[in-house]
PDB file of C-alpha atoms in Angstrom:
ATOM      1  CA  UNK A   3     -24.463 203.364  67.820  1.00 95.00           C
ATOM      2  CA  UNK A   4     -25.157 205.277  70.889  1.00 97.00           C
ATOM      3  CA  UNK A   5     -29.106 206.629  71.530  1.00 98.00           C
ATOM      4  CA  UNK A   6     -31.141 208.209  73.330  1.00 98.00           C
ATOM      5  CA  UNK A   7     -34.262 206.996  74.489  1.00 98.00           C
ATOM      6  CA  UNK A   8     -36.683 209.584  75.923  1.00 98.00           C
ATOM      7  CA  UNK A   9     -40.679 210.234  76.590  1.00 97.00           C
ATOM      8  CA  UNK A  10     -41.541 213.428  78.110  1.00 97.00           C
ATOM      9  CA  UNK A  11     -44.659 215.636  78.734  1.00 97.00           C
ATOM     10  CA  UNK A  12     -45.362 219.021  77.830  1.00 95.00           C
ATOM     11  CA  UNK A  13     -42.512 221.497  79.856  1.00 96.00           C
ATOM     12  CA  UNK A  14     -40.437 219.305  79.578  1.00 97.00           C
ATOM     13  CA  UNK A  15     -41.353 216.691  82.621  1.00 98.00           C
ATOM     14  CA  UNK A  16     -39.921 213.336  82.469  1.00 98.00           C
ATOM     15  CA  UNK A  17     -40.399 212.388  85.809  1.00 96.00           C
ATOM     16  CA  UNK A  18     -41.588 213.238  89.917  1.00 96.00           C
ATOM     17  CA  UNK A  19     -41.122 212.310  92.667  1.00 94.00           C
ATOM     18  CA  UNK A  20     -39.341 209.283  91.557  1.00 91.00           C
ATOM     19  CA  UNK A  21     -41.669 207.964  88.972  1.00 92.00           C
ATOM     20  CA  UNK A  22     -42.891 208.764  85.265  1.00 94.00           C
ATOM     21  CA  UNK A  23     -46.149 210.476  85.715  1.00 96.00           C
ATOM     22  CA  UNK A  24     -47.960 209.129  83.295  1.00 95.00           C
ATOM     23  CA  UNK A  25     -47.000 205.028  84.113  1.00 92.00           C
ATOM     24  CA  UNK A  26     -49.048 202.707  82.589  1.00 90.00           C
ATOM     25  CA  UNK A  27     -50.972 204.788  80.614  1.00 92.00           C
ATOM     26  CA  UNK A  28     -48.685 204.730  77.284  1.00 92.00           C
ATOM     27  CA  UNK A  29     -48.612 201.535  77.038  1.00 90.00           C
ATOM     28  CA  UNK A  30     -47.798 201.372  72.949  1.00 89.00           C
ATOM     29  CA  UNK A  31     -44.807 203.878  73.570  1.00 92.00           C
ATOM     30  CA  UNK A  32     -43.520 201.011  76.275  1.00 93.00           C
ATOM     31  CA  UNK A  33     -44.511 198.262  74.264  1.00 93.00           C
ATOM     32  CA  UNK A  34     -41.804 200.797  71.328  1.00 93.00           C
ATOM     33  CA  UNK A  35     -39.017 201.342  73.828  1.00 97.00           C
ATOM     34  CA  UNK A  36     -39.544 197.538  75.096  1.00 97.00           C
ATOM     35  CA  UNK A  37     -39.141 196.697  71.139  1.00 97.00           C
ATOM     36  CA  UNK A  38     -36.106 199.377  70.612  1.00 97.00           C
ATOM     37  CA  UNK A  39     -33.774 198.578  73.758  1.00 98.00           C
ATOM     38  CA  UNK A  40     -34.163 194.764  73.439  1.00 98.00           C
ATOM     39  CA  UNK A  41     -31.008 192.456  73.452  1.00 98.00           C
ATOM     40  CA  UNK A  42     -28.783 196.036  73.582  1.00 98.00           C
ATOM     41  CA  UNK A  43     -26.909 197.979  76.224  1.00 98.00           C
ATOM     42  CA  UNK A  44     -29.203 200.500  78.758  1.00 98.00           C
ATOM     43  CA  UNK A  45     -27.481 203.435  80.395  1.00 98.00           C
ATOM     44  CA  UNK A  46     -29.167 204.976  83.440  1.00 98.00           C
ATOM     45  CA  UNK A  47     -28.802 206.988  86.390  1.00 97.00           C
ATOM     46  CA  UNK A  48     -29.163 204.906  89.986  1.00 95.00           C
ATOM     47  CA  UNK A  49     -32.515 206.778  90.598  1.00 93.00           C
ATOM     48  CA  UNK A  50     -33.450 205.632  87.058  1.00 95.00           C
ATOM     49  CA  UNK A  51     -32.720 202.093  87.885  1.00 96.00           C
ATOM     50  CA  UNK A  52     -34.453 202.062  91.521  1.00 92.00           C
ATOM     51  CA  UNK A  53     -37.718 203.121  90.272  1.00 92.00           C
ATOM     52  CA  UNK A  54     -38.007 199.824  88.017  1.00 91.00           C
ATOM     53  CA  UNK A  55     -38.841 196.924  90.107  1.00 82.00           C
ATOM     54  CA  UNK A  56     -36.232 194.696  88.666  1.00 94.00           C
ATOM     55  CA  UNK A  57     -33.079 195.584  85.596  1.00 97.00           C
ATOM     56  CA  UNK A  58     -35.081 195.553  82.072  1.00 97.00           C
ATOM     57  CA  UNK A  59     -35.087 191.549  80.905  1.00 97.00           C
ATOM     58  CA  UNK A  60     -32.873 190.820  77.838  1.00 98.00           C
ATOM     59  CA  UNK A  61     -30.829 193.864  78.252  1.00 98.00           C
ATOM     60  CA  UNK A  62     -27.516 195.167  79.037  1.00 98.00           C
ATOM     61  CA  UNK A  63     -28.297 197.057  82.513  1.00 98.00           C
ATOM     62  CA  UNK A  64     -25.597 199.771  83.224  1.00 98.00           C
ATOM     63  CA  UNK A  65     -26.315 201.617  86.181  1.00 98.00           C
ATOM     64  CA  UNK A  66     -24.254 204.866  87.053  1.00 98.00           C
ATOM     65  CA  UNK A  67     -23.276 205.590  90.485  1.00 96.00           C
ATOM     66  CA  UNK A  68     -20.222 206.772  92.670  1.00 92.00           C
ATOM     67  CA  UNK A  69     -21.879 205.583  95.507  1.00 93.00           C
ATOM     68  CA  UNK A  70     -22.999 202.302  94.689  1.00 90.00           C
ATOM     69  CA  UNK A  71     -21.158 199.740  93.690  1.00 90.00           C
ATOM     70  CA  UNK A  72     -23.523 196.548  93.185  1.00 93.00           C
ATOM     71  CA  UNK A  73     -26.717 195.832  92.028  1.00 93.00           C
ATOM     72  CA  UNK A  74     -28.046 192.532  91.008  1.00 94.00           C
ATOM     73  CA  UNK A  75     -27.690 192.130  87.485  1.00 95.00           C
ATOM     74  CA  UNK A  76     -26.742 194.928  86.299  1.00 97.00           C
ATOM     75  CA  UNK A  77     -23.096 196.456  85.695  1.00 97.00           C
ATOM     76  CA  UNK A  78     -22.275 199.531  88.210  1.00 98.00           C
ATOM     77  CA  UNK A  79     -19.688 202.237  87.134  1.00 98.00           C
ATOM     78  CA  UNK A  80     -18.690 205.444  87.971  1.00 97.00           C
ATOM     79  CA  UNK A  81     -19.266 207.537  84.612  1.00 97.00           C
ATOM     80  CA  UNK A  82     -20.477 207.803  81.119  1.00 97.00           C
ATOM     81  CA  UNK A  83     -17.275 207.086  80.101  1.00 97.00           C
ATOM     82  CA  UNK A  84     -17.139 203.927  81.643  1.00 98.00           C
ATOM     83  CA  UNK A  85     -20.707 202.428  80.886  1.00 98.00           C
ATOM     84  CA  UNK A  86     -20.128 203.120  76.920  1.00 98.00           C
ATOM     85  CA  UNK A  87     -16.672 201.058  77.915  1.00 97.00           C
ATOM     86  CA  UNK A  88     -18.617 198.137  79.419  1.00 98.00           C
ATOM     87  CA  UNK A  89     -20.834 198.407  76.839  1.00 97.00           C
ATOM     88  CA  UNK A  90     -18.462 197.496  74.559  1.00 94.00           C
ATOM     89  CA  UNK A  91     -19.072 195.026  71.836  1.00 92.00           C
ATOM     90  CA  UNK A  92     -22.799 195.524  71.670  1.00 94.00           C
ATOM     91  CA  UNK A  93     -24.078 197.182  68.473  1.00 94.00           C
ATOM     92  CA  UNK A  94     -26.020 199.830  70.052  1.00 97.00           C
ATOM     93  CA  UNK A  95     -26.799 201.748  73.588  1.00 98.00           C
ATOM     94  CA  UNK A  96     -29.808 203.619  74.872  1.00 98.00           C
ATOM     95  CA  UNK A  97     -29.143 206.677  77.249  1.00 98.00           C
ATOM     96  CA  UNK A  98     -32.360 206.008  79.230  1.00 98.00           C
ATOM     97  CA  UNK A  99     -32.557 208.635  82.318  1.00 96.00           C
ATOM     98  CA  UNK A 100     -32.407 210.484  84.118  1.00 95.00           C
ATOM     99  CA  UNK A 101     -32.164 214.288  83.871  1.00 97.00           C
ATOM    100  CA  UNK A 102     -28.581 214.594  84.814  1.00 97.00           C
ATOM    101  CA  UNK A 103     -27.781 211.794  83.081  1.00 98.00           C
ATOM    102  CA  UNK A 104     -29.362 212.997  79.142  1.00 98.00           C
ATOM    103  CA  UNK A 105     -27.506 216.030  80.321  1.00 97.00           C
ATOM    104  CA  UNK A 106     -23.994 214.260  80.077  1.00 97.00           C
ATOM    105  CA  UNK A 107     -25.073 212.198  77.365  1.00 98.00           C
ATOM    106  CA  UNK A 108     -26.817 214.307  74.827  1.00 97.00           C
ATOM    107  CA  UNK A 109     -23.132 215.527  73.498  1.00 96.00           C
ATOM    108  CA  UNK A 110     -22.181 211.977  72.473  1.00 96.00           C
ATOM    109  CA  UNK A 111     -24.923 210.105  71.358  1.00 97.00           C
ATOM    110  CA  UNK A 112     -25.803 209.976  67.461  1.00 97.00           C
ATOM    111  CA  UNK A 113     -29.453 209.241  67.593  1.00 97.00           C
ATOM    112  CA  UNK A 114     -32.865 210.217  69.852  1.00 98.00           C
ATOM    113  CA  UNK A 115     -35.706 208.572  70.158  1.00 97.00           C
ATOM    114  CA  UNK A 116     -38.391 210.821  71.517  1.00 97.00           C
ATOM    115  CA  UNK A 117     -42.081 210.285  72.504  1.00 96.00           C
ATOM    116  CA  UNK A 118     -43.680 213.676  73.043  1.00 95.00           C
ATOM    117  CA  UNK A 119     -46.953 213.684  74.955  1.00 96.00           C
ATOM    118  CA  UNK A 120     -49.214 216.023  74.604  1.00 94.00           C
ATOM    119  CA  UNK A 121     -50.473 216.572  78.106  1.00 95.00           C
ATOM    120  CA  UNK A 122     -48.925 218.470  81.474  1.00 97.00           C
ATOM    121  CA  UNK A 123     -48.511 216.689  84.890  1.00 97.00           C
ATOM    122  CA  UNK A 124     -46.610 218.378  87.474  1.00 97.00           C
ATOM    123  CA  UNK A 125     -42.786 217.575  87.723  1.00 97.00           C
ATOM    124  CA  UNK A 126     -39.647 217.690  89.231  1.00 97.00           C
ATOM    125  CA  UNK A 127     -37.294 215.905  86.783  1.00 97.00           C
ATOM    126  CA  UNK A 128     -36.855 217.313  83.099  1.00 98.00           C
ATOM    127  CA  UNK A 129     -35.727 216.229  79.657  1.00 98.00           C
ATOM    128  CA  UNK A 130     -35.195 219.274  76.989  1.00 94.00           C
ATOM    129  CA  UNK A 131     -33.272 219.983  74.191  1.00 94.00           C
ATOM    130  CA  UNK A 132     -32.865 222.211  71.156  1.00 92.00           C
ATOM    131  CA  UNK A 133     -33.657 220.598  68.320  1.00 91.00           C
ATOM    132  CA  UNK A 134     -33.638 223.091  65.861  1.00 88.00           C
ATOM    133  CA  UNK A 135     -30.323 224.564  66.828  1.00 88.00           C
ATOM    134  CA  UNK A 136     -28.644 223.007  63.344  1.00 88.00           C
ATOM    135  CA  UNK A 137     -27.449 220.014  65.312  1.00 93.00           C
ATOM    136  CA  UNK A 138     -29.592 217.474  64.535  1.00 96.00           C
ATOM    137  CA  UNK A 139     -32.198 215.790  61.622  1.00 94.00           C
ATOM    138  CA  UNK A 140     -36.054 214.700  61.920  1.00 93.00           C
ATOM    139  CA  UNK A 141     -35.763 211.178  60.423  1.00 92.00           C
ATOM    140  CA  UNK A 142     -39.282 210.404  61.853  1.00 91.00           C
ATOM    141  CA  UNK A 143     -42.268 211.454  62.811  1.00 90.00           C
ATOM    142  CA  UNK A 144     -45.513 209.883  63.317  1.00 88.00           C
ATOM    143  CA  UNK A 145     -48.857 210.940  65.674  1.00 85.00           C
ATOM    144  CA  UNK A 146     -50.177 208.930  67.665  1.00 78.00           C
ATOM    145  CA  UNK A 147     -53.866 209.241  68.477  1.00 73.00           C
ATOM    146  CA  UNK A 148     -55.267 208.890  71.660  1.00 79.00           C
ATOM    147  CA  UNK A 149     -56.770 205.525  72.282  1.00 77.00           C
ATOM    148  CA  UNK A 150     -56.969 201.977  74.593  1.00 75.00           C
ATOM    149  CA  UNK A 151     -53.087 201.681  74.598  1.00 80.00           C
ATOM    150  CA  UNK A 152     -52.432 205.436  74.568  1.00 83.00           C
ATOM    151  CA  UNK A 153     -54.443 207.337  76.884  1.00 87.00           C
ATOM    152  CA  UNK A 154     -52.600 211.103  75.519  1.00 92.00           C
ATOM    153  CA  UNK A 155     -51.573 212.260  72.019  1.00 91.00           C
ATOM    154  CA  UNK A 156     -48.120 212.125  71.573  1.00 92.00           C
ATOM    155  CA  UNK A 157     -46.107 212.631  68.468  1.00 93.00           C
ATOM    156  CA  UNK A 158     -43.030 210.439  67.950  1.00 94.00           C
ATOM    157  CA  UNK A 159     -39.560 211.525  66.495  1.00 95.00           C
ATOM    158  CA  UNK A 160     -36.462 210.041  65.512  1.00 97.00           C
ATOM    159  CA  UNK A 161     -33.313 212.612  65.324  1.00 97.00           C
ATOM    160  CA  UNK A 162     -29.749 212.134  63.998  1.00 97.00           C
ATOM    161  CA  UNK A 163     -27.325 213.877  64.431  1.00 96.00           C
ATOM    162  CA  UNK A 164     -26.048 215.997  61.816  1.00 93.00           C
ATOM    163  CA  UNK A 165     -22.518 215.262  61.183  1.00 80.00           C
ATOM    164  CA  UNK A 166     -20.748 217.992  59.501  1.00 64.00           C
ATOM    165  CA  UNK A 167     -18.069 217.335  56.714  1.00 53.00           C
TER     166      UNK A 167
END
């Protein structure tokens, strides 16, 4: 099953200048995603992937790039196309940034996971879609209070995507 894994702040912001805003801070919603991605395939952008320090342990790491063509441990390819290909044979994927690349990926994926925080911070990268446009299903929702392992209210959904007969 191909997903989408996404947290983003009010506007919008997912990201600036190269990190998430709000790192560290959320540390329940990482401690989710950690839980989610786990022993599957993760799709990113090459910005995505150089702002970790290392590729995400007991994962898949797929890195897209035309530009690069190595990175230790993880699999490099050109396009979306071809990370879902070397993704093959694992039971599900996680679109995990950046901007450009939820973008590409939002037409083909059948599930979203998204953590919505309920705070601003500036920001330069962006994550939005329409959710009410007929296209896709709340499965889940739950609120999160603010608290030690949460510093912001955020609300957490699960869409699917409507599949028309």
């Amino acid at each position: 099953m191909r997903n989408l894994i996404v947290a983003h702040a009010a506007e919008g912001v997912i990201g600036y200048k190269g990190s998430i805003p709000w790192q560290g801070q959320m540390r329940e919603d990482m401690r989710r995603f950690r839980e989610r991605t786990t022993g599957h395939a993760v799709i990113m952008g090459r910005t995505t992937f150089e702002s970790l320090v290392r590729p995400l342990k007991d994962r898949q790491n797929i890195v897209l790039s035309r530009t690069v063509t190595r990175l230790a441990g993880c699999d490099v390819v050109p396009s979306l196309e071809a990370a879902y290909e070397a993704a093959e044979g694992q039971q599900e994927t996680f679109i995990i940034g950046g901007e450009q690349v939820y973008v590409d990926a939002l037409p083909t994926v059948e599930r979203m996971f998204i953590t919505k925080i309920a705070a601003e911070f500036e920001g330069d990268t962006f994550f939005n879609v329409d959710t009410e446009n007929g296209d896709w299903n709340a499965a889940t929702r739950e609120i999160w209070c603010k608290g030690r392992d949460n510093h912001y209210l955020c609300m957490f959904e699960i869409y699917e995507r409507v599949v028309n007969v």
